[in-house]
Structures are given as structure tokens and as C-alpha cells.
mmCIF file of C-alpha atoms in Angstrom:
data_model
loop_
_atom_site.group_PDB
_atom_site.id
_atom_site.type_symbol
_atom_site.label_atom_id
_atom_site.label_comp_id
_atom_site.label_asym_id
_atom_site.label_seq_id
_atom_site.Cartn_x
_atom_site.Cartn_y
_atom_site.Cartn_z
ATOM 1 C CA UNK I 49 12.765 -51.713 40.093
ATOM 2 C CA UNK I 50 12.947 -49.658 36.818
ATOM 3 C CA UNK I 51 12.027 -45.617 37.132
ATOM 4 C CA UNK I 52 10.070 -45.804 34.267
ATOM 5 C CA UNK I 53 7.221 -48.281 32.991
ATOM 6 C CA UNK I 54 9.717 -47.977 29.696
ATOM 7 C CA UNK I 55 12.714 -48.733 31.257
ATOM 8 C CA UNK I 56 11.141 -51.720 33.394
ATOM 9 C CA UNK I 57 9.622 -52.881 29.518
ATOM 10 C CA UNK I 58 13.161 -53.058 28.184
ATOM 11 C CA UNK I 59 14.744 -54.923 30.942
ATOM 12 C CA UNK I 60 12.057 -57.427 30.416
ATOM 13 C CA UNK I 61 13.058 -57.822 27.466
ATOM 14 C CA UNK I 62 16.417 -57.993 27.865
ATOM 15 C CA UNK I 63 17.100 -54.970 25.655
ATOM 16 C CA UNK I 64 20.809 -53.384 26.891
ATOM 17 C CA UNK I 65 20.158 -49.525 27.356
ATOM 18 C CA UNK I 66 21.505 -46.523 29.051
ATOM 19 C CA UNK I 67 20.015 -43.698 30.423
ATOM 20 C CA UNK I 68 21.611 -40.021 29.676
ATOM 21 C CA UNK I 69 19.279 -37.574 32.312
ATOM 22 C CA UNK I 70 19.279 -33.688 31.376
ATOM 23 C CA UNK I 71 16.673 -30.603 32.049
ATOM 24 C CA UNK I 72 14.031 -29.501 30.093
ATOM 25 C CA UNK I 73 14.289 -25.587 28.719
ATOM 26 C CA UNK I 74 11.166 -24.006 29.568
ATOM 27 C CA UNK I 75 12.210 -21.628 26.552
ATOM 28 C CA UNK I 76 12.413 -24.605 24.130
ATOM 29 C CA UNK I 77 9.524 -25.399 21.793
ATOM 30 C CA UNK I 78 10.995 -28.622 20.285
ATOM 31 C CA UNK I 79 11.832 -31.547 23.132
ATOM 32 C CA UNK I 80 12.937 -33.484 19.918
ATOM 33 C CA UNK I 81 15.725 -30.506 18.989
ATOM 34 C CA UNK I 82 16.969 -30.575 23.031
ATOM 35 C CA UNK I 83 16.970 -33.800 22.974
ATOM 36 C CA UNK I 84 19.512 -34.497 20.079
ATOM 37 C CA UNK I 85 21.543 -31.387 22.018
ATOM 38 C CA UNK I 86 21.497 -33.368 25.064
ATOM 39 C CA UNK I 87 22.495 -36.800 23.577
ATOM 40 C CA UNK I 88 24.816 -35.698 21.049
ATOM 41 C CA UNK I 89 26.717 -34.226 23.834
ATOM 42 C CA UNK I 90 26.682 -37.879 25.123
ATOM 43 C CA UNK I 91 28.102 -39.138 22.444
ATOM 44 C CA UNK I 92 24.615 -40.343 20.250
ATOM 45 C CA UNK I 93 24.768 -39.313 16.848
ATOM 46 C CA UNK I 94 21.805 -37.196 15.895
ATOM 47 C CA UNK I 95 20.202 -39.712 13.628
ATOM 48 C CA UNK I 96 19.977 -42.090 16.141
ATOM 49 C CA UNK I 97 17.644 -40.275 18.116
ATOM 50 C CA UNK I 98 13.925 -40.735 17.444
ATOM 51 C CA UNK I 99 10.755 -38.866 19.281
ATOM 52 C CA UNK I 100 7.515 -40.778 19.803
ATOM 53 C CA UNK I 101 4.430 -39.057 19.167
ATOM 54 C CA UNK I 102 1.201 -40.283 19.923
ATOM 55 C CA UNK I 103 -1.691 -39.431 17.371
ATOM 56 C CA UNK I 104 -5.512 -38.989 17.023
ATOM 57 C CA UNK I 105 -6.513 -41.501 14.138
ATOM 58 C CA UNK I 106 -10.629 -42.872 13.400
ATOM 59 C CA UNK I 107 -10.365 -45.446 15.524
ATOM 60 C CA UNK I 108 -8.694 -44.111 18.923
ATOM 61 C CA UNK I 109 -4.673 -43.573 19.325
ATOM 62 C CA UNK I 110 -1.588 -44.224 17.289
ATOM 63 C CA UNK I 111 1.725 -43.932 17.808
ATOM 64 C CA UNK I 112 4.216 -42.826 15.399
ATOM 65 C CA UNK I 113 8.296 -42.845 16.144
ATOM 66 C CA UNK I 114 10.444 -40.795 14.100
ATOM 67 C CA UNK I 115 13.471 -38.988 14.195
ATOM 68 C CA UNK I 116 14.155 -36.017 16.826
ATOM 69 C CA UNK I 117 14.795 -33.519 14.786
ATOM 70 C CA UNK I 118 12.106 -34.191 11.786
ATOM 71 C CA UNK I 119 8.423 -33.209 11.616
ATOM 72 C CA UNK I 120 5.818 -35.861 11.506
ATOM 73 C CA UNK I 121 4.063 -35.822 8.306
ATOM 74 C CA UNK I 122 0.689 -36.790 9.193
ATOM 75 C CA UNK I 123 -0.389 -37.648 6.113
ATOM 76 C CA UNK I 124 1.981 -40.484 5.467
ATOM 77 C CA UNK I 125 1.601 -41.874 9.262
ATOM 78 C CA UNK I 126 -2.168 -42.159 8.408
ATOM 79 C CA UNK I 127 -1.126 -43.615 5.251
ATOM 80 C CA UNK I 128 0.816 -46.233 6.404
ATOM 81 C CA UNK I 129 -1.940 -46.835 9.429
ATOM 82 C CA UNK I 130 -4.379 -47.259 6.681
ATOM 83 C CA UNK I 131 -6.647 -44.923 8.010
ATOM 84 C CA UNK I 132 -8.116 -41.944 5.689
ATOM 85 C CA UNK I 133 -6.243 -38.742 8.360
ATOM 86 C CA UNK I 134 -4.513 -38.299 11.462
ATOM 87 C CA UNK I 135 -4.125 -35.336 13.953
ATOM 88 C CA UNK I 136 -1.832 -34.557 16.829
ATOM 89 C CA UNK I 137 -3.494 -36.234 19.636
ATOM 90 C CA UNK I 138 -4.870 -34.224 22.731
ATOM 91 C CA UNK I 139 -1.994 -34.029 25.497
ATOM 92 C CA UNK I 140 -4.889 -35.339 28.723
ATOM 93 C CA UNK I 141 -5.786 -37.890 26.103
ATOM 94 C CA UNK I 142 -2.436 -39.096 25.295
ATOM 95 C CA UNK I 143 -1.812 -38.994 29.122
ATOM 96 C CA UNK I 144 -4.811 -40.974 30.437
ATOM 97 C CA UNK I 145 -4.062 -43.845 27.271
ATOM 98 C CA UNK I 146 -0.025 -43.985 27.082
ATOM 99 C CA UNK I 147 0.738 -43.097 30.571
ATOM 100 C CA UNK I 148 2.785 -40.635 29.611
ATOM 101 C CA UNK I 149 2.863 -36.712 29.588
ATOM 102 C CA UNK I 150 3.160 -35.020 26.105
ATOM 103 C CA UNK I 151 7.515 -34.687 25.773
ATOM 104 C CA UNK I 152 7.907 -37.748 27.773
ATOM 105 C CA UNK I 153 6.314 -40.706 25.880
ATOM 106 C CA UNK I 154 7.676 -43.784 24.980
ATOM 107 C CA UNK I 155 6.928 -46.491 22.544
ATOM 108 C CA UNK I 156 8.002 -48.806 25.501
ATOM 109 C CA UNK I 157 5.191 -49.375 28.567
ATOM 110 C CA UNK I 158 2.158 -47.920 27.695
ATOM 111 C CA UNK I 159 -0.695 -47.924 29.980
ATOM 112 C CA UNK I 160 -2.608 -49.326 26.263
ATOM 113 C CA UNK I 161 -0.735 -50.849 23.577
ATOM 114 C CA UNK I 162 -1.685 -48.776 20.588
ATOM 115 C CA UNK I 163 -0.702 -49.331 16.779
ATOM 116 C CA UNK I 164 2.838 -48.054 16.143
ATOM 117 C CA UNK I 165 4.405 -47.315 13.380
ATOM 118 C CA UNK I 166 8.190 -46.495 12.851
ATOM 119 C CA UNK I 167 10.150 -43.941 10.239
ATOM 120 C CA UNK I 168 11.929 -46.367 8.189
ATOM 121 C CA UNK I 169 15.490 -44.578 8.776
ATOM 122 C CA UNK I 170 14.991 -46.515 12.187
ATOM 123 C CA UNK I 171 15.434 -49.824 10.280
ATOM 124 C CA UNK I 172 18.794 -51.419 10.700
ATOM 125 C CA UNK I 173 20.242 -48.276 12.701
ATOM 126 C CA UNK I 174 21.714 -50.621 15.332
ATOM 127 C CA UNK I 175 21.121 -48.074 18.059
ATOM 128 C CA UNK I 176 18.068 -45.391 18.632
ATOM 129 C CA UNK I 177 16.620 -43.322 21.242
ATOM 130 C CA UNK I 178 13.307 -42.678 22.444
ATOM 131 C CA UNK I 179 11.995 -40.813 25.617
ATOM 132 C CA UNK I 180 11.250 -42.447 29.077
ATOM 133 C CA UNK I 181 11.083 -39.559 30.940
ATOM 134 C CA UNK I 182 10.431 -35.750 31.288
ATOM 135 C CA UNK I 183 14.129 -35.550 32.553
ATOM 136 C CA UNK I 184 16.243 -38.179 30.255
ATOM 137 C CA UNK I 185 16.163 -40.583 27.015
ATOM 138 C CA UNK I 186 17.051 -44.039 27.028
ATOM 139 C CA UNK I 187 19.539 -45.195 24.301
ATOM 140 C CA UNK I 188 18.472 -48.805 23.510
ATOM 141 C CA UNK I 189 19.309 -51.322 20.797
ATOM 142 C CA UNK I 190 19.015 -55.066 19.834
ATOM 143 C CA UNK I 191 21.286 -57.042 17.712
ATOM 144 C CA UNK I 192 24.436 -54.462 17.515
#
């Protein structure tokens, strides 16, 4: 059985991944900047690795992946959602609906499947990374 509702998702689906584990800084304010540390250490180049964040939009929760090490603008992920604004969603919200604590969500195995939308650097990368745990990312990919 998979550790994660992500990881269990991906074999599913038959999507080939690997899990790189490493600790969480208390220190750190940016799980997105530890995490390209962590994998790029691992060998993952750093734009490869993407950060889900889950947002507050008019009609309930969104989800928006993009790259570790960029800032979500939330004006273009409510943009491309089609909804007038978005905000950062509450962390007990985004726990009860995704499943997942705030640092540790995945666009993979969500307690609710919410709208998603994805950076378009993602497109055609071959390889990316997103978070399935508070301890580890999961490099996946499809068609390499």
C-alpha cells in the first residue's frame, strides 16, 4: 500500500515516480525554496520542481501548481480560473478539503477533486515534482 493518498493515485495510474525523503527546517519560511535544495541535491533540476497551492476562489477551492521557487500570482490563477479574485486559502480549510496539511499538498489524491490549474513552464517538461508529504516530494512523469 502507498504512504500517501498521492503516491497510491500515481501508481493507479501507472505514473513511474520516485520518492527523495528530507526534513523540514523549522527556520525556513519557503517549503518551495527547501524543496528545490533538497531535490537538486538529488539530482532534479530546479525547474522541474513545482509546489501546489491550494486557493480560496468564489466558488470554494482551487488549486494552482507552479514552480518551487516562484510566487503565485493570484491574479493570473483567478484569471485563468475565470473567476473575478483569488486568495491564499485558509490552512484548516485546505486541510479538511485536500487532505493535506499546508507544505504537504499534492495535486495527486485529494480528499475533493478541486479545479487545477498548472504554470505553463510545466508543459512538455518531461519530469516535475510536487509534494506528497511533510517529509519528501515525489518526482513523477509521463511520456519521457
Amino acid at each position: 500500500m502507498a504512504a500517501t493518498p498521492a503516491l497510491a493515485a500515481l501508481t493507479r495510474a501507472g505514473v513511474p515516480r520516485q520518492v527523495v525523503k528530507f526534513g523540514q527546517d523549522p527556520r525556513e519560511q519557503s517549503f518551495g525554496v527547501e524543496a528545490v535544495k533538497a531535490l537538486g541535491s538529488a539530482g532534479v533540476a530546479p525547474e522541474q520542481i513545482y509546489k501546489t497551492l491550494v486557493i480560496a476562489v468564489s466558488d470554494g477551492l482551487a488549486v494552482a501548481v507552479v514552480p518551487a521557487a516562484a510566487r503565485l500570482s493570484l491574479k493570473a490563477a483567478a484569471a485563468a480560473l475565470g473567476v473575478p479574485k483569488a486568495s491564499m486559502a485558509v490552512p484548516a480549510l485546505v486541510q479538511r478539503t485536500a487532505g493535506y496539511v499546508v507544505g504537504a499538498v499534492s495535486p495527486f489524491g485529494q480528499r475533493k477533486r478541486l479545479l487545477t490549474v498548472v504554470d505553463s513552464s510545466a508543459l512538455g517538461s518531461g519530469c516535475s515534482a510536487a509534494p506528497v508529504a511533510a517529509v519528501g516530494m515525489s518526482r513523477w512523469s509521463r511520456g519521457t
